[in-house]
Amino acid sequence: MSANLAISHGQGLRLPSSRPDAMESGSPHYFTGRPCKHGHVSIRQTTNGVCLECTKERAALPENIKSRKQTARRAYLKTRDKRLAYGKAYREKNKEKFVAWQRKWREENRERYREIQRASQARRRAGLQGVSREDLNEWADSQAKVCYWCESKCRSDFHIDHYVPLAKGGQHEIDNLVIACPKCNLAKHAKDPYEFAESMGRLF
């Protein structure tokens, strides 16, 4: 084999310098040192010749994100019953161990546990009416991750809040949803939105 080797930019990896050399050596990647048609100087995939930067950019497109979510949803539904049955059997077989683990987790994550309980109660109050999980996820993906109440950025950790709480007659509908940071959502709980906004120094 006479494959030429190249050191990829800044990554210290010795890779074939052409696609034929990569195919011959069995390497999944190669590095030519030349820009792709979109101007990226990046490692390329042997299977299709596409650079990794182009692949990342395509993966970040909204339509591709949606497609991946739909694919994951289909895969989940396909194996859901089997995994649920397995989980149930495991819990029955290890009941004492599982109960002890639950108790320990609740004690170490009290605020998170209360949040889960409140969300569960809200879903029960909403019943089967209102926005579907798929529509809810699509709505959340389309929203700027800025807290409606304090206007802080919360992209890495955000909650979906009912503007008018379900406990006060609010509906589980898109028009009644806002993005909130965890601090504001937990502080607001089931408060009237106008009263909570006033307590935050905001007037609508």
mmCIF file of C-alpha atoms in Angstrom:
data_model
loop_
_atom_site.group_PDB
_atom_site.id
_atom_site.type_symbol
_atom_site.label_atom_id
_atom_site.label_comp_id
_atom_site.label_asym_id
_atom_site.label_seq_id
_atom_site.Cartn_x
_atom_site.Cartn_y
_atom_site.Cartn_z
ATOM 1 C CA MET A 1 0.000 0.000 0.000
ATOM 2 C CA SER A 2 1.399 3.415 -0.950
ATOM 3 C CA ALA A 3 -1.089 5.656 0.843
ATOM 4 C CA ASN A 4 0.161 9.149 1.555
ATOM 5 C CA LEU A 5 -0.455 10.308 5.114
ATOM 6 C CA ALA A 6 -1.350 13.832 6.200
ATOM 7 C CA ILE A 7 -1.632 15.410 9.643
ATOM 8 C CA SER A 8 -5.052 17.012 10.022
ATOM 9 C CA HIS A 9 -5.184 20.669 11.027
ATOM 10 C CA GLY A 10 -4.480 21.003 14.732
ATOM 11 C CA GLN A 11 -5.829 17.569 15.639
ATOM 12 C CA GLY A 12 -2.644 15.509 15.537
ATOM 13 C CA LEU A 13 -4.312 12.713 13.560
ATOM 14 C CA ARG A 14 -2.444 10.985 10.775
ATOM 15 C CA LEU A 15 -4.949 10.430 7.992
ATOM 16 C CA PRO A 16 -4.761 9.465 4.323
ATOM 17 C CA SER A 17 -4.439 12.528 2.096
ATOM 18 C CA SER A 18 -6.943 11.358 -0.531
ATOM 19 C CA ARG A 19 -10.181 9.411 -0.725
ATOM 20 C CA PRO A 20 -8.696 6.541 -2.796
ATOM 21 C CA ASP A 21 -5.925 6.146 -0.223
ATOM 22 C CA ALA A 22 -8.494 6.151 2.577
ATOM 23 C CA MET A 23 -10.589 3.513 0.810
ATOM 24 C CA GLU A 24 -7.495 1.384 0.266
ATOM 25 C CA SER A 25 -6.376 1.635 3.885
ATOM 26 C CA GLY A 26 -9.878 1.246 5.344
ATOM 27 C CA SER A 27 -9.766 4.624 7.092
ATOM 28 C CA PRO A 28 -13.208 6.235 7.670
ATOM 29 C CA HIS A 29 -11.723 9.712 7.141
ATOM 30 C CA TYR A 30 -9.087 11.513 5.116
ATOM 31 C CA PHE A 31 -7.636 15.029 4.970
ATOM 32 C CA THR A 32 -6.530 16.760 1.784
ATOM 33 C CA GLY A 33 -5.609 20.135 3.263
ATOM 34 C CA ARG A 34 -7.693 21.807 0.546
ATOM 35 C CA PRO A 35 -11.023 23.609 1.064
ATOM 36 C CA CYS A 36 -14.252 21.873 0.063
ATOM 37 C CA LYS A 37 -16.679 23.600 -2.337
ATOM 38 C CA HIS A 38 -18.115 25.505 0.614
ATOM 39 C CA GLY A 39 -14.701 26.735 1.772
ATOM 40 C CA HIS A 40 -14.134 24.411 4.748
ATOM 41 C CA VAL A 41 -10.645 23.033 5.328
ATOM 42 C CA SER A 42 -11.731 19.989 7.268
ATOM 43 C CA ILE A 43 -11.510 16.224 7.595
ATOM 44 C CA ARG A 44 -13.672 14.429 5.010
ATOM 45 C CA GLN A 45 -15.684 11.218 5.211
ATOM 46 C CA THR A 46 -14.443 8.370 3.070
ATOM 47 C CA THR A 47 -17.966 7.048 2.382
ATOM 48 C CA ASN A 48 -19.173 10.153 0.534
ATOM 49 C CA GLY A 49 -16.280 12.619 0.324
ATOM 50 C CA VAL A 50 -18.204 15.238 2.325
ATOM 51 C CA CYS A 51 -16.296 17.278 4.890
ATOM 52 C CA LEU A 52 -17.303 17.118 8.558
ATOM 53 C CA GLU A 53 -18.070 20.845 8.746
ATOM 54 C CA CYS A 54 -20.590 20.539 5.888
ATOM 55 C CA THR A 55 -22.162 17.575 7.674
ATOM 56 C CA LYS A 56 -22.498 19.592 10.904
ATOM 57 C CA GLU A 57 -24.089 22.522 9.073
ATOM 58 C CA ARG A 58 -26.654 20.289 7.357
ATOM 59 C CA ALA A 59 -27.456 18.547 10.640
ATOM 60 C CA ALA A 60 -28.213 21.938 12.225
ATOM 61 C CA LEU A 61 -30.853 22.878 9.614
ATOM 62 C CA PRO A 62 -34.363 23.037 11.185
ATOM 63 C CA GLU A 63 -35.848 20.585 8.689
ATOM 64 C CA ASN A 64 -33.126 18.031 9.435
ATOM 65 C CA ILE A 65 -33.526 18.470 13.192
ATOM 66 C CA LYS A 66 -37.255 17.818 12.774
ATOM 67 C CA SER A 67 -36.566 14.772 10.602
ATOM 68 C CA ARG A 68 -34.185 13.292 13.198
ATOM 69 C CA LYS A 69 -36.756 13.816 15.927
ATOM 70 C CA GLN A 70 -39.417 12.082 13.846
ATOM 71 C CA THR A 71 -37.042 9.166 13.195
ATOM 72 C CA ALA A 72 -36.218 8.923 16.907
ATOM 73 C CA ARG A 73 -39.922 9.039 17.739
ATOM 74 C CA ARG A 74 -40.676 6.149 15.361
ATOM 75 C CA ALA A 75 -37.797 4.120 16.810
ATOM 76 C CA TYR A 76 -39.045 4.821 20.332
ATOM 77 C CA LEU A 77 -42.602 3.745 19.522
ATOM 78 C CA LYS A 78 -41.332 0.600 17.823
ATOM 79 C CA THR A 79 -39.569 -0.659 20.957
ATOM 80 C CA ARG A 80 -41.622 1.106 23.657
ATOM 81 C CA ASP A 81 -43.787 -1.847 24.733
ATOM 82 C CA LYS A 82 -40.800 -4.175 24.930
ATOM 83 C CA ARG A 83 -38.764 -1.716 27.011
ATOM 84 C CA LEU A 84 -41.677 -0.913 29.309
ATOM 85 C CA ALA A 85 -42.253 -4.625 29.934
ATOM 86 C CA TYR A 86 -38.556 -5.128 30.654
ATOM 87 C CA GLY A 87 -38.524 -2.177 33.071
ATOM 88 C CA LYS A 88 -41.594 -3.439 34.887
ATOM 89 C CA ALA A 89 -40.131 -6.929 35.241
ATOM 90 C CA TYR A 90 -36.833 -5.497 36.515
ATOM 91 C CA ARG A 91 -38.573 -3.342 39.131
ATOM 92 C CA GLU A 92 -40.654 -6.292 40.338
ATOM 93 C CA LYS A 93 -37.560 -8.460 40.605
ATOM 94 C CA ASN A 94 -35.560 -5.766 42.427
ATOM 95 C CA LYS A 95 -38.388 -4.052 44.297
ATOM 96 C CA GLU A 96 -36.572 -3.298 47.553
ATOM 97 C CA LYS A 97 -33.487 -2.026 45.753
ATOM 98 C CA PHE A 98 -35.585 0.129 43.421
ATOM 99 C CA VAL A 99 -37.651 1.644 46.285
ATOM 100 C CA ALA A 100 -34.456 2.469 48.198
ATOM 101 C CA TRP A 101 -32.974 4.119 45.098
ATOM 102 C CA GLN A 102 -36.147 6.203 44.583
ATOM 103 C CA ARG A 103 -36.120 7.345 48.214
ATOM 104 C CA LYS A 104 -32.452 8.314 48.023
ATOM 105 C CA TRP A 105 -32.969 10.221 44.758
ATOM 106 C CA ARG A 106 -35.948 12.153 46.178
ATOM 107 C CA GLU A 107 -33.957 13.148 49.257
ATOM 108 C CA GLU A 108 -31.012 14.351 47.148
ATOM 109 C CA ASN A 109 -33.172 16.111 44.517
ATOM 110 C CA ARG A 110 -36.073 17.546 46.486
ATOM 111 C CA GLU A 111 -36.626 20.631 44.321
ATOM 112 C CA ARG A 112 -36.482 18.599 41.124
ATOM 113 C CA TYR A 113 -38.878 16.026 42.599
ATOM 114 C CA ARG A 114 -41.381 18.753 43.531
ATOM 115 C CA GLU A 115 -41.107 20.136 39.996
ATOM 116 C CA ILE A 116 -41.861 16.699 38.523
ATOM 117 C CA GLN A 117 -44.813 16.286 40.869
ATOM 118 C CA ARG A 118 -46.245 19.664 39.882
ATOM 119 C CA ALA A 119 -45.819 18.877 36.184
ATOM 120 C CA SER A 120 -47.533 15.520 36.673
ATOM 121 C CA GLN A 121 -50.446 17.143 38.467
ATOM 122 C CA ALA A 122 -50.745 19.748 35.718
ATOM 123 C CA ARG A 123 -50.893 17.013 33.059
ATOM 124 C CA ARG A 124 -53.609 15.233 35.011
ATOM 125 C CA ARG A 125 -55.602 18.450 35.285
ATOM 126 C CA ALA A 126 -55.193 19.076 31.570
ATOM 127 C CA GLY A 127 -56.381 15.528 30.855
ATOM 128 C CA LEU A 128 -56.375 14.516 27.214
ATOM 129 C CA GLN A 129 -57.350 17.969 26.000
ATOM 130 C CA GLY A 130 -55.037 20.612 24.645
ATOM 131 C CA VAL A 131 -51.826 20.625 22.657
ATOM 132 C CA SER A 132 -50.214 17.310 21.723
ATOM 133 C CA ARG A 133 -46.692 16.386 22.810
ATOM 134 C CA GLU A 134 -45.486 16.612 19.194
ATOM 135 C CA ASP A 135 -46.941 20.112 18.739
ATOM 136 C CA LEU A 136 -45.556 21.131 22.125
ATOM 137 C CA ASN A 137 -42.043 20.026 21.151
ATOM 138 C CA GLU A 138 -42.310 21.777 17.783
ATOM 139 C CA TRP A 139 -43.473 24.981 19.487
ATOM 140 C CA ALA A 140 -40.633 24.847 22.025
ATOM 141 C CA ASP A 141 -38.058 24.343 19.248
ATOM 142 C CA SER A 142 -39.328 27.452 17.462
ATOM 143 C CA GLN A 143 -39.156 29.759 20.481
ATOM 144 C CA ALA A 144 -36.327 32.045 21.523
ATOM 145 C CA LYS A 145 -34.991 30.666 24.795
ATOM 146 C CA VAL A 146 -35.517 33.874 26.771
ATOM 147 C CA CYS A 147 -37.544 33.884 29.987
ATOM 148 C CA TYR A 148 -40.890 35.607 29.489
ATOM 149 C CA TRP A 149 -40.848 36.890 33.078
ATOM 150 C CA CYS A 150 -37.304 38.079 33.799
ATOM 151 C CA GLU A 151 -36.020 38.213 30.182
ATOM 152 C CA SER A 152 -32.892 36.227 31.005
ATOM 153 C CA LYS A 153 -31.458 33.792 28.462
ATOM 154 C CA CYS A 154 -32.155 30.167 29.321
ATOM 155 C CA ARG A 155 -31.206 28.133 26.241
ATOM 156 C CA SER A 156 -29.371 25.447 28.213
ATOM 157 C CA ASP A 157 -32.116 25.066 30.845
ATOM 158 C CA PHE A 158 -35.663 26.275 30.245
ATOM 159 C CA HIS A 159 -39.194 25.364 31.335
ATOM 160 C CA ILE A 160 -42.485 25.610 29.463
ATOM 161 C CA ASP A 161 -44.839 27.628 31.651
ATOM 162 C CA HIS A 162 -48.617 28.034 31.488
ATOM 163 C CA TYR A 163 -49.167 31.820 31.418
ATOM 164 C CA VAL A 164 -52.515 31.382 33.169
ATOM 165 C CA PRO A 165 -51.943 28.397 35.505
ATOM 166 C CA LEU A 166 -54.060 25.301 34.953
ATOM 167 C CA ALA A 167 -55.092 25.573 38.598
ATOM 168 C CA LYS A 168 -56.684 28.938 37.789
ATOM 169 C CA GLY A 169 -58.523 27.779 34.692
ATOM 170 C CA GLY A 170 -55.752 28.189 32.120
ATOM 171 C CA GLN A 171 -55.796 25.893 29.102
ATOM 172 C CA HIS A 172 -53.074 23.520 27.944
ATOM 173 C CA GLU A 173 -52.896 25.305 24.592
ATOM 174 C CA ILE A 174 -50.117 26.978 22.586
ATOM 175 C CA ASP A 175 -51.642 30.411 23.178
ATOM 176 C CA ASN A 176 -51.260 29.896 26.932
ATOM 177 C CA LEU A 177 -47.602 28.844 26.915
ATOM 178 C CA VAL A 178 -44.446 30.868 27.503
ATOM 179 C CA ILE A 179 -40.765 30.044 27.893
ATOM 180 C CA ALA A 180 -39.544 30.549 31.470
ATOM 181 C CA CYS A 181 -36.279 30.059 33.286
ATOM 182 C CA PRO A 182 -36.441 27.422 36.066
ATOM 183 C CA LYS A 183 -36.191 30.081 38.823
ATOM 184 C CA CYS A 184 -39.186 32.075 37.562
ATOM 185 C CA ASN A 185 -41.299 29.031 36.735
ATOM 186 C CA LEU A 186 -40.811 27.571 40.212
ATOM 187 C CA ALA A 187 -41.426 30.951 41.852
ATOM 188 C CA LYS A 188 -44.579 31.606 39.833
ATOM 189 C CA HIS A 189 -46.093 28.152 40.466
ATOM 190 C CA ALA A 190 -49.880 28.744 40.335
ATOM 191 C CA LYS A 191 -49.812 32.512 40.872
ATOM 192 C CA ASP A 192 -51.928 34.894 38.798
ATOM 193 C CA PRO A 193 -49.720 36.065 35.872
ATOM 194 C CA TYR A 194 -50.442 39.770 36.468
ATOM 195 C CA GLU A 195 -49.639 39.519 40.162
ATOM 196 C CA PHE A 196 -46.451 37.597 39.447
ATOM 197 C CA ALA A 197 -45.406 40.055 36.726
ATOM 198 C CA GLU A 198 -45.970 42.946 39.149
ATOM 199 C CA SER A 199 -43.843 41.208 41.775
ATOM 200 C CA MET A 200 -41.100 40.995 39.147
ATOM 201 C CA GLY A 201 -41.390 44.724 38.438
ATOM 202 C CA ARG A 202 -43.019 44.175 35.063
ATOM 203 C CA LEU A 203 -46.298 45.700 33.936
ATOM 204 C CA PHE A 204 -48.206 44.360 30.911
#
